[in-house]
Amino acid sequence: IMDYVTLVDFLKDEYRWDESDAVIGFGGSYGGMLASWARFQYPHVWAGVIAASAPIVTFEGLEDFFDPHFFHQGIAYDVSTAAGVSSVYCEKNLRKVFVDQELEQLP
């Protein structure tokens, strides 16, 4: 990650960017995780990041800090009548797709 900090500093000097010019990082999957971690670690370098498909908090051993089922719960909610979906079959069909027993046990 420090390589990118050095690169941003170099580009700001080389092209005479103003210190207030925003730098936005982005990445997908692993690159998105790196972008997010870089933003967390060096908030003075990046004004923000866009992380697509980046599971930045879903690592084994973090269960004490994050609910390991939050992703499944979010998906189940997104296709539920509570979220505004007009058919109860959307959620039922999604639950059938997942063979993971944990998703089947969600309220």
PDB file of N, CA and C in Angstrom:
ATOM      1  N   ILE A   1       0.833  -1.191   0.000  1.00  0.00           N
ATOM      2  CA  ILE A   1       0.000   0.000   0.000  1.00  0.00           C
ATOM      3  C   ILE A   1       0.877   1.255   0.000  1.00  0.00           C
ATOM      4  N   MET A   2       2.003   1.163   0.663  1.00  0.00           N
ATOM      5  CA  MET A   2       2.900   2.321   0.730  1.00  0.00           C
ATOM      6  C   MET A   2       3.406   2.710  -0.661  1.00  0.00           C
ATOM      7  N   ASP A   3       3.481   1.744  -1.582  1.00  0.00           N
ATOM      8  CA  ASP A   3       3.879   2.070  -2.961  1.00  0.00           C
ATOM      9  C   ASP A   3       2.929   3.100  -3.562  1.00  0.00           C
ATOM     10  N   TYR A   4       1.642   2.933  -3.293  1.00  0.00           N
ATOM     11  CA  TYR A   4       0.658   3.860  -3.844  1.00  0.00           C
ATOM     12  C   TYR A   4       0.728   5.231  -3.175  1.00  0.00           C
ATOM     13  N   VAL A   5       1.016   5.239  -1.890  1.00  0.00           N
ATOM     14  CA  VAL A   5       1.199   6.521  -1.193  1.00  0.00           C
ATOM     15  C   VAL A   5       2.361   7.280  -1.838  1.00  0.00           C
ATOM     16  N   THR A   6       3.454   6.566  -2.087  1.00  0.00           N
ATOM     17  CA  THR A   6       4.619   7.177  -2.728  1.00  0.00           C
ATOM     18  C   THR A   6       4.276   7.661  -4.137  1.00  0.00           C
ATOM     19  N   LEU A   7       3.514   6.857  -4.882  1.00  0.00           N
ATOM     20  CA  LEU A   7       3.119   7.243  -6.237  1.00  0.00           C
ATOM     21  C   LEU A   7       2.249   8.500  -6.233  1.00  0.00           C
ATOM     22  N   VAL A   8       1.279   8.567  -5.340  1.00  0.00           N
ATOM     23  CA  VAL A   8       0.411   9.745  -5.259  1.00  0.00           C
ATOM     24  C   VAL A   8       1.230  10.983  -4.897  1.00  0.00           C
ATOM     25  N   ASP A   9       2.125  10.835  -3.946  1.00  0.00           N
ATOM     26  CA  ASP A   9       2.992  11.969  -3.578  1.00  0.00           C
ATOM     27  C   ASP A   9       3.834  12.426  -4.768  1.00  0.00           C
ATOM     28  N   PHE A  10       4.387  11.468  -5.510  1.00  0.00           N
ATOM     29  CA  PHE A  10       5.192  11.799  -6.684  1.00  0.00           C
ATOM     30  C   PHE A  10       4.356  12.531  -7.734  1.00  0.00           C
ATOM     31  N   LEU A  11       3.150  12.016  -8.024  1.00  0.00           N
ATOM     32  CA  LEU A  11       2.294  12.635  -9.036  1.00  0.00           C
ATOM     33  C   LEU A  11       1.860  14.046  -8.625  1.00  0.00           C
ATOM     34  N   LYS A  12       1.590  14.226  -7.349  1.00  0.00           N
ATOM     35  CA  LYS A  12       1.211  15.568  -6.870  1.00  0.00           C
ATOM     36  C   LYS A  12       2.368  16.554  -7.075  1.00  0.00           C
ATOM     37  N   ASP A  13       3.589  16.104  -6.803  1.00  0.00           N
ATOM     38  CA  ASP A  13       4.755  16.971  -7.007  1.00  0.00           C
ATOM     39  C   ASP A  13       5.025  17.191  -8.492  1.00  0.00           C
ATOM     40  N   GLU A  14       5.011  16.112  -9.248  1.00  0.00           N
ATOM     41  CA  GLU A  14       5.351  16.177 -10.677  1.00  0.00           C
ATOM     42  C   GLU A  14       4.392  17.076 -11.465  1.00  0.00           C
ATOM     43  N   TYR A  15       3.112  16.979 -11.157  1.00  0.00           N
ATOM     44  CA  TYR A  15       2.113  17.746 -11.910  1.00  0.00           C
ATOM     45  C   TYR A  15       1.618  18.975 -11.149  1.00  0.00           C
ATOM     46  N   ARG A  16       2.288  19.284 -10.066  1.00  0.00           N
ATOM     47  CA  ARG A  16       2.009  20.470  -9.259  1.00  0.00           C
ATOM     48  C   ARG A  16       0.539  20.558  -8.827  1.00  0.00           C
ATOM     49  N   TRP A  17       0.032  19.425  -8.342  1.00  0.00           N
ATOM     50  CA  TRP A  17      -1.329  19.423  -7.812  1.00  0.00           C
ATOM     51  C   TRP A  17      -1.342  20.204  -6.520  1.00  0.00           C
ATOM     52  N   ASP A  18      -2.447  20.825  -6.269  1.00  0.00           N
ATOM     53  CA  ASP A  18      -2.633  21.519  -5.003  1.00  0.00           C
ATOM     54  C   ASP A  18      -2.883  20.470  -3.921  1.00  0.00           C
ATOM     55  N   GLU A  19      -2.445  20.737  -2.721  1.00  0.00           N
ATOM     56  CA  GLU A  19      -2.653  19.791  -1.618  1.00  0.00           C
ATOM     57  C   GLU A  19      -4.129  19.502  -1.365  1.00  0.00           C
ATOM     58  N   SER A  20      -4.992  20.441  -1.738  1.00  0.00           N
ATOM     59  CA  SER A  20      -6.424  20.239  -1.511  1.00  0.00           C
ATOM     60  C   SER A  20      -7.093  19.431  -2.629  1.00  0.00           C
ATOM     61  N   ASP A  21      -6.358  19.126  -3.719  1.00  0.00           N
ATOM     62  CA  ASP A  21      -6.926  18.314  -4.797  1.00  0.00           C
ATOM     63  C   ASP A  21      -7.217  16.907  -4.279  1.00  0.00           C
ATOM     64  N   ALA A  22      -8.418  16.436  -4.570  1.00  0.00           N
ATOM     65  CA  ALA A  22      -8.844  15.127  -4.069  1.00  0.00           C
ATOM     66  C   ALA A  22      -8.264  14.001  -4.914  1.00  0.00           C
ATOM     67  N   VAL A  23      -7.883  12.940  -4.247  1.00  0.00           N
ATOM     68  CA  VAL A  23      -7.445  11.720  -4.911  1.00  0.00           C
ATOM     69  C   VAL A  23      -8.417  10.625  -4.492  1.00  0.00           C
ATOM     70  N   ILE A  24      -9.008   9.969  -5.495  1.00  0.00           N
ATOM     71  CA  ILE A  24      -9.963   8.895  -5.247  1.00  0.00           C
ATOM     72  C   ILE A  24      -9.336   7.589  -5.710  1.00  0.00           C
ATOM     73  N   GLY A  25      -9.317   6.597  -4.840  1.00  0.00           N
ATOM     74  CA  GLY A  25      -8.814   5.281  -5.201  1.00  0.00           C
ATOM     75  C   GLY A  25      -9.971   4.388  -5.610  1.00  0.00           C
ATOM     76  N   PHE A  26      -9.680   3.359  -6.376  1.00  0.00           N
ATOM     77  CA  PHE A  26     -10.725   2.416  -6.754  1.00  0.00           C
ATOM     78  C   PHE A  26     -10.115   1.052  -7.029  1.00  0.00           C
ATOM     79  N   GLY A  27     -10.942   0.047  -6.952  1.00  0.00           N
ATOM     80  CA  GLY A  27     -10.489  -1.303  -7.252  1.00  0.00           C
ATOM     81  C   GLY A  27     -11.629  -2.281  -7.107  1.00  0.00           C
ATOM     82  N   GLY A  28     -11.446  -3.433  -7.672  1.00  0.00           N
ATOM     83  CA  GLY A  28     -12.437  -4.489  -7.584  1.00  0.00           C
ATOM     84  C   GLY A  28     -11.841  -5.730  -6.954  1.00  0.00           C
ATOM     85  N   SER A  29     -12.636  -6.410  -6.158  1.00  0.00           N
ATOM     86  CA  SER A  29     -12.227  -7.623  -5.481  1.00  0.00           C
ATOM     87  C   SER A  29     -11.010  -7.322  -4.591  1.00  0.00           C
ATOM     88  N   TYR A  30      -9.879  -8.002  -4.828  1.00  0.00           N
ATOM     89  CA  TYR A  30      -8.706  -7.774  -3.987  1.00  0.00           C
ATOM     90  C   TYR A  30      -8.212  -6.331  -4.100  1.00  0.00           C
ATOM     91  N   GLY A  31      -8.260  -5.766  -5.304  1.00  0.00           N
ATOM     92  CA  GLY A  31      -7.870  -4.363  -5.480  1.00  0.00           C
ATOM     93  C   GLY A  31      -8.765  -3.425  -4.687  1.00  0.00           C
ATOM     94  N   GLY A  32     -10.037  -3.768  -4.569  1.00  0.00           N
ATOM     95  CA  GLY A  32     -10.959  -2.971  -3.757  1.00  0.00           C
ATOM     96  C   GLY A  32     -10.637  -3.064  -2.278  1.00  0.00           C
ATOM     97  N   MET A  33     -10.216  -4.257  -1.852  1.00  0.00           N
ATOM     98  CA  MET A  33      -9.809  -4.405  -0.452  1.00  0.00           C
ATOM     99  C   MET A  33      -8.570  -3.557  -0.183  1.00  0.00           C
ATOM    100  N   LEU A  34      -7.611  -3.592  -1.111  1.00  0.00           N
ATOM    101  CA  LEU A  34      -6.405  -2.773  -0.934  1.00  0.00           C
ATOM    102  C   LEU A  34      -6.754  -1.290  -0.899  1.00  0.00           C
ATOM    103  N   ALA A  35      -7.653  -0.861  -1.793  1.00  0.00           N
ATOM    104  CA  ALA A  35      -8.057   0.544  -1.812  1.00  0.00           C
ATOM    105  C   ALA A  35      -8.699   0.935  -0.485  1.00  0.00           C
ATOM    106  N   SER A  36      -9.571   0.080   0.029  1.00  0.00           N
ATOM    107  CA  SER A  36     -10.238   0.374   1.310  1.00  0.00           C
ATOM    108  C   SER A  36      -9.244   0.434   2.454  1.00  0.00           C
ATOM    109  N   TRP A  37      -8.358  -0.528   2.496  1.00  0.00           N
ATOM    110  CA  TRP A  37      -7.354  -0.539   3.563  1.00  0.00           C
ATOM    111  C   TRP A  37      -6.441   0.675   3.459  1.00  0.00           C
ATOM    112  N   ALA A  38      -6.107   1.064   2.235  1.00  0.00           N
ATOM    113  CA  ALA A  38      -5.267   2.252   2.050  1.00  0.00           C
ATOM    114  C   ALA A  38      -5.979   3.486   2.583  1.00  0.00           C
ATOM    115  N   ARG A  39      -7.267   3.588   2.319  1.00  0.00           N
ATOM    116  CA  ARG A  39      -8.055   4.734   2.814  1.00  0.00           C
ATOM    117  C   ARG A  39      -8.096   4.737   4.336  1.00  0.00           C
ATOM    118  N   PHE A  40      -8.262   3.546   4.932  1.00  0.00           N
ATOM    119  CA  PHE A  40      -8.279   3.449   6.396  1.00  0.00           C
ATOM    120  C   PHE A  40      -6.938   3.862   6.992  1.00  0.00           C
ATOM    121  N   GLN A  41      -5.864   3.388   6.359  1.00  0.00           N
ATOM    122  CA  GLN A  41      -4.531   3.600   6.918  1.00  0.00           C
ATOM    123  C   GLN A  41      -3.954   4.979   6.585  1.00  0.00           C
ATOM    124  N   TYR A  42      -4.321   5.522   5.421  1.00  0.00           N
ATOM    125  CA  TYR A  42      -3.769   6.799   4.974  1.00  0.00           C
ATOM    126  C   TYR A  42      -4.891   7.745   4.527  1.00  0.00           C
ATOM    127  N   PRO A  43      -5.758   8.150   5.426  1.00  0.00           N
ATOM    128  CA  PRO A  43      -6.889   9.009   5.034  1.00  0.00           C
ATOM    129  C   PRO A  43      -6.453  10.381   4.524  1.00  0.00           C
ATOM    130  N   HIS A  44      -5.236  10.791   4.841  1.00  0.00           N
ATOM    131  CA  HIS A  44      -4.731  12.083   4.354  1.00  0.00           C
ATOM    132  C   HIS A  44      -4.324  12.017   2.884  1.00  0.00           C
ATOM    133  N   VAL A  45      -4.198  10.802   2.332  1.00  0.00           N
ATOM    134  CA  VAL A  45      -3.794  10.636   0.933  1.00  0.00           C
ATOM    135  C   VAL A  45      -5.014  10.514   0.026  1.00  0.00           C
ATOM    136  N   TRP A  46      -5.989   9.711   0.435  1.00  0.00           N
ATOM    137  CA  TRP A  46      -7.177   9.476  -0.373  1.00  0.00           C
ATOM    138  C   TRP A  46      -8.384  10.177   0.228  1.00  0.00           C
ATOM    139  N   ALA A  47      -9.083  10.942  -0.610  1.00  0.00           N
ATOM    140  CA  ALA A  47     -10.318  11.593  -0.165  1.00  0.00           C
ATOM    141  C   ALA A  47     -11.444  10.570  -0.080  1.00  0.00           C
ATOM    142  N   GLY A  48     -11.307   9.483  -0.795  1.00  0.00           N
ATOM    143  CA  GLY A  48     -12.294   8.414  -0.789  1.00  0.00           C
ATOM    144  C   GLY A  48     -11.842   7.288  -1.685  1.00  0.00           C
ATOM    145  N   VAL A  49     -12.553   6.174  -1.605  1.00  0.00           N
ATOM    146  CA  VAL A  49     -12.277   5.045  -2.486  1.00  0.00           C
ATOM    147  C   VAL A  49     -13.587   4.419  -2.928  1.00  0.00           C
ATOM    148  N   ILE A  50     -13.541   3.772  -4.070  1.00  0.00           N
ATOM    149  CA  ILE A  50     -14.660   2.980  -4.564  1.00  0.00           C
ATOM    150  C   ILE A  50     -14.171   1.542  -4.591  1.00  0.00           C
ATOM    151  N   ALA A  51     -14.797   0.698  -3.795  1.00  0.00           N
ATOM    152  CA  ALA A  51     -14.386  -0.701  -3.700  1.00  0.00           C
ATOM    153  C   ALA A  51     -15.532  -1.586  -4.169  1.00  0.00           C
ATOM    154  N   ALA A  52     -15.379  -2.181  -5.325  1.00  0.00           N
ATOM    155  CA  ALA A  52     -16.411  -3.056  -5.879  1.00  0.00           C
ATOM    156  C   ALA A  52     -16.094  -4.511  -5.545  1.00  0.00           C
ATOM    157  N   SER A  53     -17.084  -5.217  -5.065  1.00  0.00           N
ATOM    158  CA  SER A  53     -16.928  -6.650  -4.745  1.00  0.00           C
ATOM    159  C   SER A  53     -15.727  -6.894  -3.842  1.00  0.00           C
ATOM    160  N   ALA A  54     -15.573  -6.056  -2.852  1.00  0.00           N
ATOM    161  CA  ALA A  54     -14.418  -6.154  -1.967  1.00  0.00           C
ATOM    162  C   ALA A  54     -14.864  -6.614  -0.578  1.00  0.00           C
ATOM    163  N   PRO A  55     -14.641  -7.864  -0.248  1.00  0.00           N
ATOM    164  CA  PRO A  55     -15.060  -8.380   1.062  1.00  0.00           C
ATOM    165  C   PRO A  55     -14.106  -7.964   2.172  1.00  0.00           C
ATOM    166  N   ILE A  56     -14.081  -6.673   2.481  1.00  0.00           N
ATOM    167  CA  ILE A  56     -13.050  -6.154   3.384  1.00  0.00           C
ATOM    168  C   ILE A  56     -13.209  -6.579   4.835  1.00  0.00           C
ATOM    169  N   VAL A  57     -14.370  -7.074   5.225  1.00  0.00           N
ATOM    170  CA  VAL A  57     -14.550  -7.466   6.625  1.00  0.00           C
ATOM    171  C   VAL A  57     -14.955  -8.928   6.763  1.00  0.00           C
ATOM    172  N   THR A  58     -14.772  -9.733   5.746  1.00  0.00           N
ATOM    173  CA  THR A  58     -15.227 -11.118   5.818  1.00  0.00           C
ATOM    174  C   THR A  58     -14.059 -12.090   5.840  1.00  0.00           C
ATOM    175  N   PHE A  59     -13.260 -12.001   6.877  1.00  0.00           N
ATOM    176  CA  PHE A  59     -12.140 -12.907   7.030  1.00  0.00           C
ATOM    177  C   PHE A  59     -12.337 -13.764   8.271  1.00  0.00           C
ATOM    178  N   GLU A  60     -11.890 -14.992   8.174  1.00  0.00           N
ATOM    179  CA  GLU A  60     -11.978 -15.901   9.300  1.00  0.00           C
ATOM    180  C   GLU A  60     -11.232 -15.306  10.486  1.00  0.00           C
ATOM    181  N   GLY A  61     -11.849 -15.397  11.639  1.00  0.00           N
ATOM    182  CA  GLY A  61     -11.240 -14.869  12.845  1.00  0.00           C
ATOM    183  C   GLY A  61     -11.785 -13.515  13.255  1.00  0.00           C
ATOM    184  N   LEU A  62     -12.601 -12.901  12.408  1.00  0.00           N
ATOM    185  CA  LEU A  62     -13.176 -11.587  12.741  1.00  0.00           C
ATOM    186  C   LEU A  62     -14.603 -11.692  13.272  1.00  0.00           C
ATOM    187  N   GLU A  63     -15.052 -12.904  13.575  1.00  0.00           N
ATOM    188  CA  GLU A  63     -16.429 -13.101  14.025  1.00  0.00           C
ATOM    189  C   GLU A  63     -16.757 -12.308  15.285  1.00  0.00           C
ATOM    190  N   ASP A  64     -15.742 -12.060  16.112  1.00  0.00           N
ATOM    191  CA  ASP A  64     -15.979 -11.297  17.337  1.00  0.00           C
ATOM    192  C   ASP A  64     -16.276  -9.826  17.045  1.00  0.00           C
ATOM    193  N   PHE A  65     -15.859  -9.346  15.879  1.00  0.00           N
ATOM    194  CA  PHE A  65     -16.029  -7.945  15.525  1.00  0.00           C
ATOM    195  C   PHE A  65     -17.201  -7.707  14.577  1.00  0.00           C
ATOM    196  N   PHE A  66     -17.483  -8.684  13.717  1.00  0.00           N
ATOM    197  CA  PHE A  66     -18.525  -8.537  12.712  1.00  0.00           C
ATOM    198  C   PHE A  66     -19.404  -9.777  12.686  1.00  0.00           C
ATOM    199  N   ASP A  67     -20.676  -9.585  12.452  1.00  0.00           N
ATOM    200  CA  ASP A  67     -21.582 -10.717  12.292  1.00  0.00           C
ATOM    201  C   ASP A  67     -21.215 -11.428  10.989  1.00  0.00           C
ATOM    202  N   PRO A  68     -20.809 -12.694  11.048  1.00  0.00           N
ATOM    203  CA  PRO A  68     -20.377 -13.370   9.825  1.00  0.00           C
ATOM    204  C   PRO A  68     -21.517 -13.602   8.828  1.00  0.00           C
ATOM    205  N   HIS A  69     -22.742 -13.354   9.246  1.00  0.00           N
ATOM    206  CA  HIS A  69     -23.898 -13.584   8.371  1.00  0.00           C
ATOM    207  C   HIS A  69     -24.448 -12.296   7.767  1.00  0.00           C
ATOM    208  N   PHE A  70     -23.755 -11.169   7.970  1.00  0.00           N
ATOM    209  CA  PHE A  70     -24.319  -9.899   7.529  1.00  0.00           C
ATOM    210  C   PHE A  70     -24.544  -9.851   6.026  1.00  0.00           C
ATOM    211  N   PHE A  71     -23.689 -10.495   5.241  1.00  0.00           N
ATOM    212  CA  PHE A  71     -23.845 -10.480   3.788  1.00  0.00           C
ATOM    213  C   PHE A  71     -25.106 -11.238   3.382  1.00  0.00           C
ATOM    214  N   HIS A  72     -25.281 -12.443   3.940  1.00  0.00           N
ATOM    215  CA  HIS A  72     -26.468 -13.232   3.636  1.00  0.00           C
ATOM    216  C   HIS A  72     -27.738 -12.515   4.081  1.00  0.00           C
ATOM    217  N   GLN A  73     -27.688 -11.899   5.244  1.00  0.00           N
ATOM    218  CA  GLN A  73     -28.852 -11.173   5.735  1.00  0.00           C
ATOM    219  C   GLN A  73     -29.193 -10.006   4.821  1.00  0.00           C
ATOM    220  N   GLY A  74     -28.184  -9.313   4.333  1.00  0.00           N
ATOM    221  CA  GLY A  74     -28.416  -8.188   3.425  1.00  0.00           C
ATOM    222  C   GLY A  74     -29.049  -8.627   2.129  1.00  0.00           C
ATOM    223  N   ILE A  75     -28.559  -9.729   1.574  1.00  0.00           N
ATOM    224  CA  ILE A  75     -29.136 -10.237   0.331  1.00  0.00           C
ATOM    225  C   ILE A  75     -30.581 -10.669   0.559  1.00  0.00           C
ATOM    226  N   ALA A  76     -30.829 -11.401   1.641  1.00  0.00           N
ATOM    227  CA  ALA A  76     -32.188 -11.865   1.918  1.00  0.00           C
ATOM    228  C   ALA A  76     -33.135 -10.682   2.101  1.00  0.00           C
ATOM    229  N   TYR A  77     -32.661  -9.630   2.759  1.00  0.00           N
ATOM    230  CA  TYR A  77     -33.509  -8.449   2.945  1.00  0.00           C
ATOM    231  C   TYR A  77     -33.804  -7.766   1.610  1.00  0.00           C
ATOM    232  N   ASP A  78     -32.791  -7.660   0.760  1.00  0.00           N
ATOM    233  CA  ASP A  78     -32.956  -6.951  -0.516  1.00  0.00           C
ATOM    234  C   ASP A  78     -34.044  -7.546  -1.394  1.00  0.00           C
ATOM    235  N   VAL A  79     -34.324  -8.825  -1.243  1.00  0.00           N
ATOM    236  CA  VAL A  79     -35.356  -9.462  -2.067  1.00  0.00           C
ATOM    237  C   VAL A  79     -36.617  -9.780  -1.263  1.00  0.00           C
ATOM    238  N   SER A  80     -36.789  -9.140  -0.131  1.00  0.00           N
ATOM    239  CA  SER A  80     -37.949  -9.406   0.723  1.00  0.00           C
ATOM    240  C   SER A  80     -39.041  -8.364   0.514  1.00  0.00           C
ATOM    241  N   THR A  81     -40.240  -8.710   0.969  1.00  0.00           N
ATOM    242  CA  THR A  81     -41.346  -7.751   0.893  1.00  0.00           C
ATOM    243  C   THR A  81     -41.081  -6.558   1.806  1.00  0.00           C
ATOM    244  N   ALA A  82     -40.300  -6.761   2.875  1.00  0.00           N
ATOM    245  CA  ALA A  82     -39.963  -5.651   3.774  1.00  0.00           C
ATOM    246  C   ALA A  82     -39.159  -4.574   3.036  1.00  0.00           C
ATOM    247  N   ALA A  83     -38.404  -4.983   2.015  1.00  0.00           N
ATOM    248  CA  ALA A  83     -37.611  -4.030   1.232  1.00  0.00           C
ATOM    249  C   ALA A  83     -38.404  -3.445   0.072  1.00  0.00           C
ATOM    250  N   GLY A  84     -39.648  -3.886  -0.088  1.00  0.00           N
ATOM    251  CA  GLY A  84     -40.494  -3.332  -1.146  1.00  0.00           C
ATOM    252  C   GLY A  84     -40.703  -4.229  -2.345  1.00  0.00           C
ATOM    253  N   VAL A  85     -40.167  -5.441  -2.287  1.00  0.00           N
ATOM    254  CA  VAL A  85     -40.391  -6.394  -3.376  1.00  0.00           C
ATOM    255  C   VAL A  85     -41.831  -6.867  -3.288  1.00  0.00           C
ATOM    256  N   SER A  86     -42.539  -6.915  -4.414  1.00  0.00           N
ATOM    257  CA  SER A  86     -43.974  -7.194  -4.388  1.00  0.00           C
ATOM    258  C   SER A  86     -44.317  -8.672  -4.249  1.00  0.00           C
ATOM    259  N   SER A  87     -43.378  -9.575  -4.503  1.00  0.00           N
ATOM    260  CA  SER A  87     -43.680 -10.999  -4.455  1.00  0.00           C
ATOM    261  C   SER A  87     -42.901 -11.691  -3.341  1.00  0.00           C
ATOM    262  N   VAL A  88     -43.588 -12.521  -2.584  1.00  0.00           N
ATOM    263  CA  VAL A  88     -42.918 -13.284  -1.522  1.00  0.00           C
ATOM    264  C   VAL A  88     -42.039 -14.377  -2.105  1.00  0.00           C
ATOM    265  N   TYR A  89     -42.221 -14.687  -3.376  1.00  0.00           N
ATOM    266  CA  TYR A  89     -41.455 -15.769  -3.994  1.00  0.00           C
ATOM    267  C   TYR A  89     -40.002 -15.383  -4.277  1.00  0.00           C
ATOM    268  N   CYS A  90     -39.723 -14.103  -4.389  1.00  0.00           N
ATOM    269  CA  CYS A  90     -38.327 -13.685  -4.623  1.00  0.00           C
ATOM    270  C   CYS A  90     -37.431 -14.174  -3.498  1.00  0.00           C
ATOM    271  N   GLU A  91     -37.830 -13.883  -2.269  1.00  0.00           N
ATOM    272  CA  GLU A  91     -37.016 -14.296  -1.135  1.00  0.00           C
ATOM    273  C   GLU A  91     -36.980 -15.821  -1.014  1.00  0.00           C
ATOM    274  N   LYS A  92     -38.120 -16.474  -1.204  1.00  0.00           N
ATOM    275  CA  LYS A  92     -38.160 -17.940  -1.107  1.00  0.00           C
ATOM    276  C   LYS A  92     -37.249 -18.575  -2.152  1.00  0.00           C
ATOM    277  N   ASN A  93     -37.266 -18.055  -3.367  1.00  0.00           N
ATOM    278  CA  ASN A  93     -36.421 -18.610  -4.427  1.00  0.00           C
ATOM    279  C   ASN A  93     -34.942 -18.367  -4.155  1.00  0.00           C
ATOM    280  N   LEU A  94     -34.610 -17.203  -3.625  1.00  0.00           N
ATOM    281  CA  LEU A  94     -33.213 -16.938  -3.294  1.00  0.00           C
ATOM    282  C   LEU A  94     -32.733 -17.906  -2.225  1.00  0.00           C
ATOM    283  N   ARG A  95     -33.543 -18.120  -1.224  1.00  0.00           N
ATOM    284  CA  ARG A  95     -33.152 -19.034  -0.147  1.00  0.00           C
ATOM    285  C   ARG A  95     -32.932 -20.452  -0.679  1.00  0.00           C
ATOM    286  N   LYS A  96     -33.691 -20.852  -1.708  1.00  0.00           N
ATOM    287  CA  LYS A  96     -33.509 -22.171  -2.309  1.00  0.00           C
ATOM    288  C   LYS A  96     -32.184 -22.273  -3.057  1.00  0.00           C
ATOM    289  N   VAL A  97     -31.715 -21.165  -3.602  1.00  0.00           N
ATOM    290  CA  VAL A  97     -30.469 -21.170  -4.370  1.00  0.00           C
ATOM    291  C   VAL A  97     -29.278 -21.486  -3.471  1.00  0.00           C
ATOM    292  N   PHE A  98     -29.280 -20.921  -2.281  1.00  0.00           N
ATOM    293  CA  PHE A  98     -28.167 -21.124  -1.367  1.00  0.00           C
ATOM    294  C   PHE A  98     -28.324 -22.458  -0.640  1.00  0.00           C
ATOM    295  N   VAL A  99     -27.317 -23.258  -0.707  1.00  0.00           N
ATOM    296  CA  VAL A  99     -27.346 -24.527   0.011  1.00  0.00           C
ATOM    297  C   VAL A  99     -26.785 -24.366   1.416  1.00  0.00           C
ATOM    298  N   ASP A 100     -26.252 -23.206   1.685  1.00  0.00           N
ATOM    299  CA  ASP A 100     -25.683 -22.914   2.996  1.00  0.00           C
ATOM    300  C   ASP A 100     -26.791 -22.937   4.046  1.00  0.00           C
ATOM    301  N   GLN A 101     -26.706 -23.815   5.009  1.00  0.00           N
ATOM    302  CA  GLN A 101     -27.722 -23.952   6.048  1.00  0.00           C
ATOM    303  C   GLN A 101     -27.899 -22.666   6.856  1.00  0.00           C
ATOM    304  N   GLU A 102     -26.836 -21.902   6.977  1.00  0.00           N
ATOM    305  CA  GLU A 102     -26.905 -20.677   7.767  1.00  0.00           C
ATOM    306  C   GLU A 102     -27.888 -19.695   7.153  1.00  0.00           C
ATOM    307  N   LEU A 103     -27.938 -19.618   5.824  1.00  0.00           N
ATOM    308  CA  LEU A 103     -28.869 -18.706   5.174  1.00  0.00           C
ATOM    309  C   LEU A 103     -30.293 -19.190   5.387  1.00  0.00           C
ATOM    310  N   GLU A 104     -30.503 -20.499   5.352  1.00  0.00           N
ATOM    311  CA  GLU A 104     -31.838 -21.037   5.554  1.00  0.00           C
ATOM    312  C   GLU A 104     -32.374 -20.717   6.950  1.00  0.00           C
ATOM    313  N   GLN A 105     -31.492 -20.507   7.914  1.00  0.00           N
ATOM    314  CA  GLN A 105     -31.914 -20.258   9.286  1.00  0.00           C
ATOM    315  C   GLN A 105     -32.165 -18.781   9.571  1.00  0.00           C
ATOM    316  N   LEU A 106     -31.954 -17.914   8.593  1.00  0.00           N
ATOM    317  CA  LEU A 106     -32.167 -16.494   8.837  1.00  0.00           C
ATOM    318  C   LEU A 106     -33.633 -16.196   9.074  1.00  0.00           C
ATOM    319  N   PRO A 107     -33.925 -15.225   9.933  1.00  0.00           N
ATOM    320  CA  PRO A 107     -35.339 -14.902  10.199  1.00  0.00           C
ATOM    321  C   PRO A 107     -36.016 -14.328   8.977  1.00  0.00           C
TER     322      PRO A 107
END
